[in-house]
PDB file of N, CA and C in Angstrom:
ATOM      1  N   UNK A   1     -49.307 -28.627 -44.858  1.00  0.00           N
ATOM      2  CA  UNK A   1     -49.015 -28.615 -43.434  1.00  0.00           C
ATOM      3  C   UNK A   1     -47.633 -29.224 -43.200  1.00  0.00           C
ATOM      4  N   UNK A   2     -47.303 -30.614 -42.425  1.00  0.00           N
ATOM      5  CA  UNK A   2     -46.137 -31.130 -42.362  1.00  0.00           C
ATOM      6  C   UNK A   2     -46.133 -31.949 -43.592  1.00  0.00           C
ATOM      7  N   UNK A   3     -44.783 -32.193 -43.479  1.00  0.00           N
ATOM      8  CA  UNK A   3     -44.600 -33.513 -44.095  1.00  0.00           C
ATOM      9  C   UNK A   3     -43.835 -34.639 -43.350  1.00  0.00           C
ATOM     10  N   UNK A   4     -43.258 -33.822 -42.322  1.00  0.00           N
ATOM     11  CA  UNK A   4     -42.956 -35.151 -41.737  1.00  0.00           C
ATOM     12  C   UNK A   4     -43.343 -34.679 -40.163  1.00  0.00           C
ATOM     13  N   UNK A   5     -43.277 -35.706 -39.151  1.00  0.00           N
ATOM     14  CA  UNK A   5     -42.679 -35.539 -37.358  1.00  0.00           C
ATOM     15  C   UNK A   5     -42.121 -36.290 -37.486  1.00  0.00           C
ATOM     16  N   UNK A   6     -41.246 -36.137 -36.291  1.00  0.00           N
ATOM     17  CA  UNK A   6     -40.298 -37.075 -35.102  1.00  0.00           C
ATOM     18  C   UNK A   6     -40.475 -37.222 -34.303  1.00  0.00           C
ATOM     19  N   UNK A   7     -40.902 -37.603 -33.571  1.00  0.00           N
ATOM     20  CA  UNK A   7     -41.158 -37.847 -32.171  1.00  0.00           C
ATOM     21  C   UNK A   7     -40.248 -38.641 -31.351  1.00  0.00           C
ATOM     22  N   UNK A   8     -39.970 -37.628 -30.519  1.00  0.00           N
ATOM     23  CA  UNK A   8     -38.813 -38.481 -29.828  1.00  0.00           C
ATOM     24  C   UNK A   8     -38.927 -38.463 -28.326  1.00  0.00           C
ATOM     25  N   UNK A   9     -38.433 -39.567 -27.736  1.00  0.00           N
ATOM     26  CA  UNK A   9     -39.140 -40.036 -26.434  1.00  0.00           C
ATOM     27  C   UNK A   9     -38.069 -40.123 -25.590  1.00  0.00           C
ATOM     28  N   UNK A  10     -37.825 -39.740 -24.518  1.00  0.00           N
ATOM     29  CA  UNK A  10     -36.599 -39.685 -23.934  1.00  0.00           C
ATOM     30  C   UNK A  10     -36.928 -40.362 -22.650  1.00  0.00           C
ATOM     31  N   UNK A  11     -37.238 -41.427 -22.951  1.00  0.00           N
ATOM     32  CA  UNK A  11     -37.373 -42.789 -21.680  1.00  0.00           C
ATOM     33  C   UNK A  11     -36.290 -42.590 -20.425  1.00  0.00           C
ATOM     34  N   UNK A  12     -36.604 -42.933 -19.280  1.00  0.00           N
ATOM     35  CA  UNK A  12     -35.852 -42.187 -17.729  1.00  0.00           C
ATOM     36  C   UNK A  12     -35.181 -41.513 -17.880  1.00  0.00           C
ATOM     37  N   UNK A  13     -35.499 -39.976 -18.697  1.00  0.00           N
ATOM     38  CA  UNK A  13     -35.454 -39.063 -18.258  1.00  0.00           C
ATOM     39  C   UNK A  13     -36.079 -37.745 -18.045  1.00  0.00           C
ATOM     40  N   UNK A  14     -36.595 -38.390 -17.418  1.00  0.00           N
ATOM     41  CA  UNK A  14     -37.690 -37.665 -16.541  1.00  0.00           C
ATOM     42  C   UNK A  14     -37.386 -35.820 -15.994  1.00  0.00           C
ATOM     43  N   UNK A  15     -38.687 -35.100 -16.121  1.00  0.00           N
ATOM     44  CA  UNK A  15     -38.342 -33.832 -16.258  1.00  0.00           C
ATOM     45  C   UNK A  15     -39.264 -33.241 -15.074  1.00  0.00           C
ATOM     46  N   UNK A  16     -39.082 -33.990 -13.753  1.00  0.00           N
ATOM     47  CA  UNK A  16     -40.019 -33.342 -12.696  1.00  0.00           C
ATOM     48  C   UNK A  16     -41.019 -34.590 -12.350  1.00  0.00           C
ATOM     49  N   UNK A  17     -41.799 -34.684 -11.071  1.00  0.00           N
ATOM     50  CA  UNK A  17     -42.239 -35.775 -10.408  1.00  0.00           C
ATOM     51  C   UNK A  17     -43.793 -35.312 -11.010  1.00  0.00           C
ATOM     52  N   UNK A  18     -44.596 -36.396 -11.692  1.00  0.00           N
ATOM     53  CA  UNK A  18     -45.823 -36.071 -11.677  1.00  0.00           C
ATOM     54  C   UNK A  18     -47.431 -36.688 -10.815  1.00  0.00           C
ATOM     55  N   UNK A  19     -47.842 -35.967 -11.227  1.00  0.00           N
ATOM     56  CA  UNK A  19     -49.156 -35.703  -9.812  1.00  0.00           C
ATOM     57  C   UNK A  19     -49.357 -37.051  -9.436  1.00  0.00           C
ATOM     58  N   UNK A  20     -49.418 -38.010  -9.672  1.00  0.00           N
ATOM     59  CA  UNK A  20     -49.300 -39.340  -8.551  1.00  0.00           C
ATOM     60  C   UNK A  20     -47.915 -39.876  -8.106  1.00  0.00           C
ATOM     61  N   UNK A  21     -46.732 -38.997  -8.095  1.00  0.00           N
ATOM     62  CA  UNK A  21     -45.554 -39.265  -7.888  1.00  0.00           C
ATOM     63  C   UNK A  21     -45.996 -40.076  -6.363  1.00  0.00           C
ATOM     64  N   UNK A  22     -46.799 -39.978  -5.476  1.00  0.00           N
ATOM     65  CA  UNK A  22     -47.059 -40.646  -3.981  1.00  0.00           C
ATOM     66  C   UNK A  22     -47.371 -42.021  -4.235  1.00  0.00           C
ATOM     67  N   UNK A  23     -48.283 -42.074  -5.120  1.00  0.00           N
ATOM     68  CA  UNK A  23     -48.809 -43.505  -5.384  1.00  0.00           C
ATOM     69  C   UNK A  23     -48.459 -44.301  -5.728  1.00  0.00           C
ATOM     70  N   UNK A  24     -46.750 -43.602  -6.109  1.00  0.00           N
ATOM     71  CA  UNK A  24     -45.751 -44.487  -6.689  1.00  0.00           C
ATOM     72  C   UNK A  24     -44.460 -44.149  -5.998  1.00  0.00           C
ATOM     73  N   UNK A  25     -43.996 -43.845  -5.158  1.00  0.00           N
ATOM     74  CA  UNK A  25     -43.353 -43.313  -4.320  1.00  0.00           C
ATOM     75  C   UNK A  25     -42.307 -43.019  -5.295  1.00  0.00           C
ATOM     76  N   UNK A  26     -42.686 -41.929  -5.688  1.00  0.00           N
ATOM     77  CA  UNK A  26     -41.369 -41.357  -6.493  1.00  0.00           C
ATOM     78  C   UNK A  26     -41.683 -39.501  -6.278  1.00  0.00           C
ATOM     79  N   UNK A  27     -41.997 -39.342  -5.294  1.00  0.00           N
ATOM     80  CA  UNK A  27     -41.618 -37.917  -4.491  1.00  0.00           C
ATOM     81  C   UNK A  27     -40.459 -37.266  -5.035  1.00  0.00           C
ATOM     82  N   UNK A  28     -40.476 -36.071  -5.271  1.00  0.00           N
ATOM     83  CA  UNK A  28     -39.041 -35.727  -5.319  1.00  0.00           C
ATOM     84  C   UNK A  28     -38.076 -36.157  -7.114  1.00  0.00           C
ATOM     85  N   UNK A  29     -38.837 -37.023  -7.995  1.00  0.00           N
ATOM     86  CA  UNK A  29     -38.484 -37.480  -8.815  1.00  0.00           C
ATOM     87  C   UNK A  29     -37.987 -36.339  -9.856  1.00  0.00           C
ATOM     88  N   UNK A  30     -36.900 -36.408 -10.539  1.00  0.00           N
ATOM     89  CA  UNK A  30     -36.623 -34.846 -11.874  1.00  0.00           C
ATOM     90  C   UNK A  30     -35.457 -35.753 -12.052  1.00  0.00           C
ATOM     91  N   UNK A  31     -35.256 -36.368 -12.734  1.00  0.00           N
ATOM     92  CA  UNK A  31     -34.133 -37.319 -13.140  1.00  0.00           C
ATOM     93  C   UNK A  31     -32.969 -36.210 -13.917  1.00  0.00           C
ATOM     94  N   UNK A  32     -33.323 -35.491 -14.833  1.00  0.00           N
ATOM     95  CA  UNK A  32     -32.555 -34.637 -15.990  1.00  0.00           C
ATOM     96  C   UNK A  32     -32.256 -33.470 -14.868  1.00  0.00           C
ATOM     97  N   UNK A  33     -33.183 -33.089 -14.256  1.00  0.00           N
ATOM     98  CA  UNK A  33     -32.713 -31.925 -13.022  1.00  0.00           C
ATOM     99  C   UNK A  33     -31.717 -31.774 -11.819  1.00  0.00           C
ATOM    100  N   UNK A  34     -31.622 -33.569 -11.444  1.00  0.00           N
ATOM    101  CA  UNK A  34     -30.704 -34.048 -10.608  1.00  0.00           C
ATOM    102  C   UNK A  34     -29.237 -34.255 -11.440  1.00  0.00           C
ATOM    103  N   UNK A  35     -29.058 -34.554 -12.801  1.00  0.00           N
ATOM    104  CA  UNK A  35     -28.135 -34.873 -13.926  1.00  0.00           C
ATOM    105  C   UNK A  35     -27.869 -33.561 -13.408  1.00  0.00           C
ATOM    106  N   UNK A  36     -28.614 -32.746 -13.650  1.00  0.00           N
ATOM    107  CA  UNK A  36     -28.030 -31.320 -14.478  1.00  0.00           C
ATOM    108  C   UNK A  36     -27.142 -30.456 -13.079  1.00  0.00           C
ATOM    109  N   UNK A  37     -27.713 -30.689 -12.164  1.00  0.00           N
ATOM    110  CA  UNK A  37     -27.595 -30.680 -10.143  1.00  0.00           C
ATOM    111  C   UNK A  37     -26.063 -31.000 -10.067  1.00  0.00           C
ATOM    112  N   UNK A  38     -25.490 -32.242 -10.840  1.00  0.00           N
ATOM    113  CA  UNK A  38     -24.436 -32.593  -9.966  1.00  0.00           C
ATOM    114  C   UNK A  38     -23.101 -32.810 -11.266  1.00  0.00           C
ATOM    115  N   UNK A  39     -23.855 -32.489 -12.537  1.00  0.00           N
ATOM    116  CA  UNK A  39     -22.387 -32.172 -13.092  1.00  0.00           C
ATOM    117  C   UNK A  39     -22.770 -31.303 -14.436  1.00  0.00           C
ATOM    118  N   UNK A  40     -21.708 -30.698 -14.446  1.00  0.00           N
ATOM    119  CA  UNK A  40     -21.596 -29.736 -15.963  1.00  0.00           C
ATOM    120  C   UNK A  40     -22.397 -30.071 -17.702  1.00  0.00           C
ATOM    121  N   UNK A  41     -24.032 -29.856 -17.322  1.00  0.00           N
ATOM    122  CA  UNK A  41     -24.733 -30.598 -18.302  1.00  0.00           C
ATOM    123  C   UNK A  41     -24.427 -29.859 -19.860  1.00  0.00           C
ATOM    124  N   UNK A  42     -24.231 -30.229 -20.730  1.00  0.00           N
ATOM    125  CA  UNK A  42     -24.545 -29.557 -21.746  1.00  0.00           C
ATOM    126  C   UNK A  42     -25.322 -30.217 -22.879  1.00  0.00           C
ATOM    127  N   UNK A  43     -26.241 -29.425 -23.701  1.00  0.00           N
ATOM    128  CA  UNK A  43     -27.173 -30.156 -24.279  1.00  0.00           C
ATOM    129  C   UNK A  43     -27.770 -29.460 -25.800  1.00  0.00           C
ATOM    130  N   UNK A  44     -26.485 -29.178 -26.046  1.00  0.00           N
ATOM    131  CA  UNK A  44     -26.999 -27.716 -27.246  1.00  0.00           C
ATOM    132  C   UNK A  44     -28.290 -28.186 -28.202  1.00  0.00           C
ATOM    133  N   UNK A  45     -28.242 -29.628 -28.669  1.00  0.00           N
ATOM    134  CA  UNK A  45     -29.405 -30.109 -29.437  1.00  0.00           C
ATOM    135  C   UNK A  45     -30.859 -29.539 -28.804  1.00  0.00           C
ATOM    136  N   UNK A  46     -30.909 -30.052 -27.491  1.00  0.00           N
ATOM    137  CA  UNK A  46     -32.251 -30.342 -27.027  1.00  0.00           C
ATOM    138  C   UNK A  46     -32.286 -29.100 -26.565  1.00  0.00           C
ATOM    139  N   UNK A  47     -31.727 -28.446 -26.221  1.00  0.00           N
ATOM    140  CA  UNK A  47     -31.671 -27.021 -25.803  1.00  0.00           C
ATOM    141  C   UNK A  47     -32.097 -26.371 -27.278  1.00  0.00           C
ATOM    142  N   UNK A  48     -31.889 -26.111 -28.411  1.00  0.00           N
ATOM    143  CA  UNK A  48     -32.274 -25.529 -29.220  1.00  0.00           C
ATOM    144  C   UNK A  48     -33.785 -26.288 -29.982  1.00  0.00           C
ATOM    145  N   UNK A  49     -33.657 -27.562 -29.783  1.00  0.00           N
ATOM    146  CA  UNK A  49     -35.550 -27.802 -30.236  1.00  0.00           C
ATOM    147  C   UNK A  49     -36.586 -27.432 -28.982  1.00  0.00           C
ATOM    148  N   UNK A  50     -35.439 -26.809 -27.582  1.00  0.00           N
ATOM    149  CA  UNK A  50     -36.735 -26.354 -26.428  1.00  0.00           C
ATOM    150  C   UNK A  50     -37.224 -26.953 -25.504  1.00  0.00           C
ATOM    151  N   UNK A  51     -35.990 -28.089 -25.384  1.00  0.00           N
ATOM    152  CA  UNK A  51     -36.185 -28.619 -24.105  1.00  0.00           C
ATOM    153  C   UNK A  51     -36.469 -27.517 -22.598  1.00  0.00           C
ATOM    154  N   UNK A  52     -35.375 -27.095 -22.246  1.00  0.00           N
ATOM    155  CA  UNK A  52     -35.276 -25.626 -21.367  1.00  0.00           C
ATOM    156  C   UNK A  52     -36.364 -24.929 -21.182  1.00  0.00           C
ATOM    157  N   UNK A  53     -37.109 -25.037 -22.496  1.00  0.00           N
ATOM    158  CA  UNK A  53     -38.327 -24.375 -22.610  1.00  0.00           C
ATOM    159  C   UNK A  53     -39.904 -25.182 -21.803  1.00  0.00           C
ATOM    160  N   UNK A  54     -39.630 -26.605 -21.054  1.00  0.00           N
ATOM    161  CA  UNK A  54     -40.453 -27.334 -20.827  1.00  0.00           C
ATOM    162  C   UNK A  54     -40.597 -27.119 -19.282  1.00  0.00           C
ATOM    163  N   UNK A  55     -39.017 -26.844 -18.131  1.00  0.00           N
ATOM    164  CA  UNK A  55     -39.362 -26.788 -17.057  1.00  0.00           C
ATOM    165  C   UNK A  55     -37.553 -26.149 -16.915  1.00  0.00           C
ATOM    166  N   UNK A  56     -37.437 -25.971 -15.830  1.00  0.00           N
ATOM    167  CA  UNK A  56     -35.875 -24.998 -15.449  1.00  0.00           C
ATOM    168  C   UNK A  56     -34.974 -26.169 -15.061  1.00  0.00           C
ATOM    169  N   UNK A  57     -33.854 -26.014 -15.906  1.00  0.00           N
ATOM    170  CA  UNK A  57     -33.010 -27.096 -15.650  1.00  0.00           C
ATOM    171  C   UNK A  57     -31.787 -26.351 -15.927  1.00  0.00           C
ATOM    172  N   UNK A  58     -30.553 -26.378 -14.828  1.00  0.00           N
ATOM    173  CA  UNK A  58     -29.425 -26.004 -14.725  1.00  0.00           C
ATOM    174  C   UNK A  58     -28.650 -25.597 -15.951  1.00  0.00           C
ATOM    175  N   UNK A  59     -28.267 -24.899 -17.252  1.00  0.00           N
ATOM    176  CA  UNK A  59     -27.469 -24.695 -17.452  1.00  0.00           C
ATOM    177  C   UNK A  59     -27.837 -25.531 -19.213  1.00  0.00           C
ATOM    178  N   UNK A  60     -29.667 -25.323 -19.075  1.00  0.00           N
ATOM    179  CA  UNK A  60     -30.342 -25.835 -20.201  1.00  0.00           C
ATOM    180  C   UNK A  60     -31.160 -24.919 -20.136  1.00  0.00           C
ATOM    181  N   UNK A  61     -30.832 -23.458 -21.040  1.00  0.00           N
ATOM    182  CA  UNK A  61     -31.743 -22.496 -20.837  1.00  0.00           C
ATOM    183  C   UNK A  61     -32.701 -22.405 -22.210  1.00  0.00           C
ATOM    184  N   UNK A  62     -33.900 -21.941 -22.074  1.00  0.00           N
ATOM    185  CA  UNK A  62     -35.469 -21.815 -22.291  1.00  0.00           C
ATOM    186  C   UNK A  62     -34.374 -20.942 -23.715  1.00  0.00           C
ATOM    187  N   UNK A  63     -35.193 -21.390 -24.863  1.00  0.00           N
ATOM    188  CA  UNK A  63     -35.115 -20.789 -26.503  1.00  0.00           C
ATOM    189  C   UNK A  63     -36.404 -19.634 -26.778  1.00  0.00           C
ATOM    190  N   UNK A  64     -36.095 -18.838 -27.384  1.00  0.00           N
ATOM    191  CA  UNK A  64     -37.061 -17.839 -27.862  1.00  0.00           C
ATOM    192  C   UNK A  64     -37.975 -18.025 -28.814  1.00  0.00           C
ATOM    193  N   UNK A  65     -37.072 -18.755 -29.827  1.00  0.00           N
ATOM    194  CA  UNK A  65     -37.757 -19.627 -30.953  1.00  0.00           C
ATOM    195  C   UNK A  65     -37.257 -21.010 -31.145  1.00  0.00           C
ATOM    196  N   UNK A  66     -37.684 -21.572 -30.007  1.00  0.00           N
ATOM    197  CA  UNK A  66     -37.249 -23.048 -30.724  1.00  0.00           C
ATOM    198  C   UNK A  66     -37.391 -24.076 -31.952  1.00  0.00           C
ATOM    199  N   UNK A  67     -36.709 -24.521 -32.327  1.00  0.00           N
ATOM    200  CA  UNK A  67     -37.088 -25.316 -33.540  1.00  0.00           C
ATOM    201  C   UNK A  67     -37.831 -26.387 -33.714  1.00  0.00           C
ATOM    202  N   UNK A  68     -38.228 -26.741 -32.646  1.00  0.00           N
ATOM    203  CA  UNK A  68     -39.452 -27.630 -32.426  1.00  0.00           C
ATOM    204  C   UNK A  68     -40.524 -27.126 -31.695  1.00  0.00           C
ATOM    205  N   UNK A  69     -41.391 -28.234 -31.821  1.00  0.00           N
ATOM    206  CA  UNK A  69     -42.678 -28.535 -31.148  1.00  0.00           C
ATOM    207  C   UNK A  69     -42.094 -29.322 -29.137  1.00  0.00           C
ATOM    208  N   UNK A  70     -42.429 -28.568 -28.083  1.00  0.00           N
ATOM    209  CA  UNK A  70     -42.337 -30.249 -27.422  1.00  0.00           C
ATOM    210  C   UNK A  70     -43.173 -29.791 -26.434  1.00  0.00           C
ATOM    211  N   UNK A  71     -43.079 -30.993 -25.590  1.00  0.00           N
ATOM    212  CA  UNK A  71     -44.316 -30.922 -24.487  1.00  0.00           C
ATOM    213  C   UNK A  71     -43.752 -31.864 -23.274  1.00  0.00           C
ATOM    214  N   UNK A  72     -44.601 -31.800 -22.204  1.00  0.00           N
ATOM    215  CA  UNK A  72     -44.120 -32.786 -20.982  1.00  0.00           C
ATOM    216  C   UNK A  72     -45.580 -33.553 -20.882  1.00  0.00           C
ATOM    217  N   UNK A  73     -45.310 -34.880 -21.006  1.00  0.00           N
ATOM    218  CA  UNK A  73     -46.612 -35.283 -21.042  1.00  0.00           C
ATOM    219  C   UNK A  73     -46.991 -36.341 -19.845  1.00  0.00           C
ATOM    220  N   UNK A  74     -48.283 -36.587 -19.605  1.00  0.00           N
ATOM    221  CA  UNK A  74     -48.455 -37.102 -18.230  1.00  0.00           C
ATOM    222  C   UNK A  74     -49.591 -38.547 -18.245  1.00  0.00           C
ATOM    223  N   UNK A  75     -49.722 -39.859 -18.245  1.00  0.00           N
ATOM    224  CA  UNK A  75     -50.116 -40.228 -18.822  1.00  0.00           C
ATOM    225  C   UNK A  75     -51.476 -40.450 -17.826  1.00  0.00           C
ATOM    226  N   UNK A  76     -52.610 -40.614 -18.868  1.00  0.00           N
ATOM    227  CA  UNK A  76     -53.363 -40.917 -18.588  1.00  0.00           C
ATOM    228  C   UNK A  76     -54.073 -42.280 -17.939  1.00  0.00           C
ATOM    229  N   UNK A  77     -53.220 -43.349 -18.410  1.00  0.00           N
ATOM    230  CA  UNK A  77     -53.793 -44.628 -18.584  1.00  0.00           C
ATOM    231  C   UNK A  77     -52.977 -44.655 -16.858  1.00  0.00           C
ATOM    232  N   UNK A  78     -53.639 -46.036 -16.596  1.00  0.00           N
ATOM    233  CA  UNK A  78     -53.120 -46.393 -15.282  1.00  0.00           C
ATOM    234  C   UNK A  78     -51.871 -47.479 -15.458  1.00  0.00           C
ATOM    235  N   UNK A  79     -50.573 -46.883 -14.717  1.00  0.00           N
ATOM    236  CA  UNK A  79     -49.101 -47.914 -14.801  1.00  0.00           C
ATOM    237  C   UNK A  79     -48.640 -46.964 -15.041  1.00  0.00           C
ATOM    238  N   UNK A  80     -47.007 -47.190 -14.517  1.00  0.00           N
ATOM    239  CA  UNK A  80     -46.111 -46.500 -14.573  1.00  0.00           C
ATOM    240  C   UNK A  80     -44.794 -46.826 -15.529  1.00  0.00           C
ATOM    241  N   UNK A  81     -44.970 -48.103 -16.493  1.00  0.00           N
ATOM    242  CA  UNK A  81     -43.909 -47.974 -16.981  1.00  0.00           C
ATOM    243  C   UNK A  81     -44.163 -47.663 -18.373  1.00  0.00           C
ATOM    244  N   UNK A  82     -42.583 -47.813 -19.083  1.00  0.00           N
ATOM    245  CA  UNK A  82     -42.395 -47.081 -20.497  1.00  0.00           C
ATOM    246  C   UNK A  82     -43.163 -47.684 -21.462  1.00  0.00           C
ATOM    247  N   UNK A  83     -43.323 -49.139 -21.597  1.00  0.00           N
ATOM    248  CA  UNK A  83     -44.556 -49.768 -22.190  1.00  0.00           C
ATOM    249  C   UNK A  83     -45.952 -49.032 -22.425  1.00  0.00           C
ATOM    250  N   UNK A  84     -46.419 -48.771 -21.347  1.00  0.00           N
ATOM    251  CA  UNK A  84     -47.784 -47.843 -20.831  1.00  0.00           C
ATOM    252  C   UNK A  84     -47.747 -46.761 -21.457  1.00  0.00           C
ATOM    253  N   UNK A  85     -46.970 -45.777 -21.216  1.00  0.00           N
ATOM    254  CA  UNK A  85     -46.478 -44.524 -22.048  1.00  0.00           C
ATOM    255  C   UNK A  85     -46.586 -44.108 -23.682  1.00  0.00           C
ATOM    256  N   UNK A  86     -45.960 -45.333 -24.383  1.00  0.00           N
ATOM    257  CA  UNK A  86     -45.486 -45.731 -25.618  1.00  0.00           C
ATOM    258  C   UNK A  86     -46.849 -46.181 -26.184  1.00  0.00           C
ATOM    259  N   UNK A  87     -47.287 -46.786 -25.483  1.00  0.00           N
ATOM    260  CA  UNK A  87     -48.946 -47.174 -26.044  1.00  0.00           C
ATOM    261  C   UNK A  87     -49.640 -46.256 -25.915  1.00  0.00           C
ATOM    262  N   UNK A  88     -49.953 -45.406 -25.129  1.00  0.00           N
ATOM    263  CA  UNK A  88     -50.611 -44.493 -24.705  1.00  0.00           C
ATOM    264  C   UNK A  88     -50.409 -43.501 -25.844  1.00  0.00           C
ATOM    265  N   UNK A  89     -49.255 -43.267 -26.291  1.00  0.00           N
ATOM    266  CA  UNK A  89     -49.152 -41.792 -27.184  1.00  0.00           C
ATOM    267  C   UNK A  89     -48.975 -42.348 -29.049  1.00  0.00           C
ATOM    268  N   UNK A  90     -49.602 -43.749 -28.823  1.00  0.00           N
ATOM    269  CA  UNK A  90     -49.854 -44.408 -30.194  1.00  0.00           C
ATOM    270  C   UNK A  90     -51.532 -44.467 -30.392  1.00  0.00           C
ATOM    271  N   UNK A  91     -52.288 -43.878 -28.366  1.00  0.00           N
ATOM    272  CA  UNK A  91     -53.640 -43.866 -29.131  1.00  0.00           C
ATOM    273  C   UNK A  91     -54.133 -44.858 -27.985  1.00  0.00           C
ATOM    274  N   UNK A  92     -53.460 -45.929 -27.384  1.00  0.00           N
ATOM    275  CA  UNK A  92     -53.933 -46.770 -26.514  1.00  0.00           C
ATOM    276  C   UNK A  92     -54.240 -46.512 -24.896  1.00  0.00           C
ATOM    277  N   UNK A  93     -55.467 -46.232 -24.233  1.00  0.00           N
ATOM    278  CA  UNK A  93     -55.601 -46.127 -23.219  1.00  0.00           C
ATOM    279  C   UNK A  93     -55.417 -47.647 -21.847  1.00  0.00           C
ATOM    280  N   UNK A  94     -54.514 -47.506 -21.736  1.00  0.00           N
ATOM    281  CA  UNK A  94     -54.408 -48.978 -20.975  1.00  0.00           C
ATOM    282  C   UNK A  94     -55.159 -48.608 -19.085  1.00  0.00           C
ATOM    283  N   UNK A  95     -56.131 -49.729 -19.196  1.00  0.00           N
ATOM    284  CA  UNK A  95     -56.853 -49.793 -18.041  1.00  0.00           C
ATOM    285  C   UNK A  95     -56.011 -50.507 -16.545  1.00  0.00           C
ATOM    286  N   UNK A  96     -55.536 -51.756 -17.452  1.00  0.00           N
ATOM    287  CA  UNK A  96     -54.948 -52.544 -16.226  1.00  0.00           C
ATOM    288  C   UNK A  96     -53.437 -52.137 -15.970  1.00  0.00           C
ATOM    289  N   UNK A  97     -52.548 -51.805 -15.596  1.00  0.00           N
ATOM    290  CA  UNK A  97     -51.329 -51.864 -15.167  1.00  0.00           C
ATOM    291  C   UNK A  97     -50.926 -53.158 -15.291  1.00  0.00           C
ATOM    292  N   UNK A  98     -49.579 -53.244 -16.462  1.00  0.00           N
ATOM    293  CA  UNK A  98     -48.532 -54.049 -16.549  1.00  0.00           C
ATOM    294  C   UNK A  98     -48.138 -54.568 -15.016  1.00  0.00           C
ATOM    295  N   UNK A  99     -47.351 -55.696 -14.600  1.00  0.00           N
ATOM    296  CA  UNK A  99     -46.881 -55.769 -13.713  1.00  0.00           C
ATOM    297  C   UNK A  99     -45.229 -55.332 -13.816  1.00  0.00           C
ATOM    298  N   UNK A 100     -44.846 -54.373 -12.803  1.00  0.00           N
ATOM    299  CA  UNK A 100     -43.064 -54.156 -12.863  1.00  0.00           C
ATOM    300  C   UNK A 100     -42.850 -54.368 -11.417  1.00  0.00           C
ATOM    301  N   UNK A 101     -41.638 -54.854 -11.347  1.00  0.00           N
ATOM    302  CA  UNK A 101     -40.384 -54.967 -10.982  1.00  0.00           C
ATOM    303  C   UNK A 101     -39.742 -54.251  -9.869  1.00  0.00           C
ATOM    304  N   UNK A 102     -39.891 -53.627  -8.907  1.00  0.00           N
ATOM    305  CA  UNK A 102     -39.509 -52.599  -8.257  1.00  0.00           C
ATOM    306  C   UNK A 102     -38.749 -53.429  -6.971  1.00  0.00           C
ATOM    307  N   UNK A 103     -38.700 -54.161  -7.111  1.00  0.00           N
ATOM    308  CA  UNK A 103     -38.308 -54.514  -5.360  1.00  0.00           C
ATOM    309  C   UNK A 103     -36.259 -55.562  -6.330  1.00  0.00           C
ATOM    310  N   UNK A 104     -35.435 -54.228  -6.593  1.00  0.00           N
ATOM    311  CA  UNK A 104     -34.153 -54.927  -7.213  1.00  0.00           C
ATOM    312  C   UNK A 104     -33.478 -54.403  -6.730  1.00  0.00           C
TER     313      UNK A 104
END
């Protein structure tokens, strides 16, 4: 089968607001979509393992055969930060929410 993965995590940058974006008031959230919105993105790497291929982003177009595996993932556990995330896709379902920071 393999012999190896990579997994690679591309912490705030975010690819579209997900389904409790309200509960966290982040409406409207696409961090890489707004990048891509307001200046001349180019991204030939991630564009060829298929990023483009995950959701429509300016001038990061969708591969036929990409060379990777990828996905947009949404987490299950309750909390919103990168901590939560990172545990989460090592296997850890976190119940309580970390405390963050938002009022800076």
């Amino acid at each position: 089968m393999y012999q190896r993965i990579f997994l690679i995590v591309l912490d705030s940058l975010g690819i579209g607001e997900a389904p409790d974006a309200k509960d966290y008031n982040d409406l409207g959230s696409n961090t890489i979509g707004h990048i891509a919105e307001s200046m001349d993105l180019n991204l030939p790497n991630l564009k060829s393992l298929g990023y483009g291929n995950i959701a429509p982003i300016k001038n990061v177009e969708a591969v036929e055969n990409p060379k990777a595996f990828f996905t947009k993932i949404q987490e299950a556990s309750l909390g919103k930060d990168a901590m939560t995330g990172h545990w989460e896709m090592m296997g850890m379902y976190i119940t309580k929410p970390f405390k963050t920071f938002t009022d800076t």
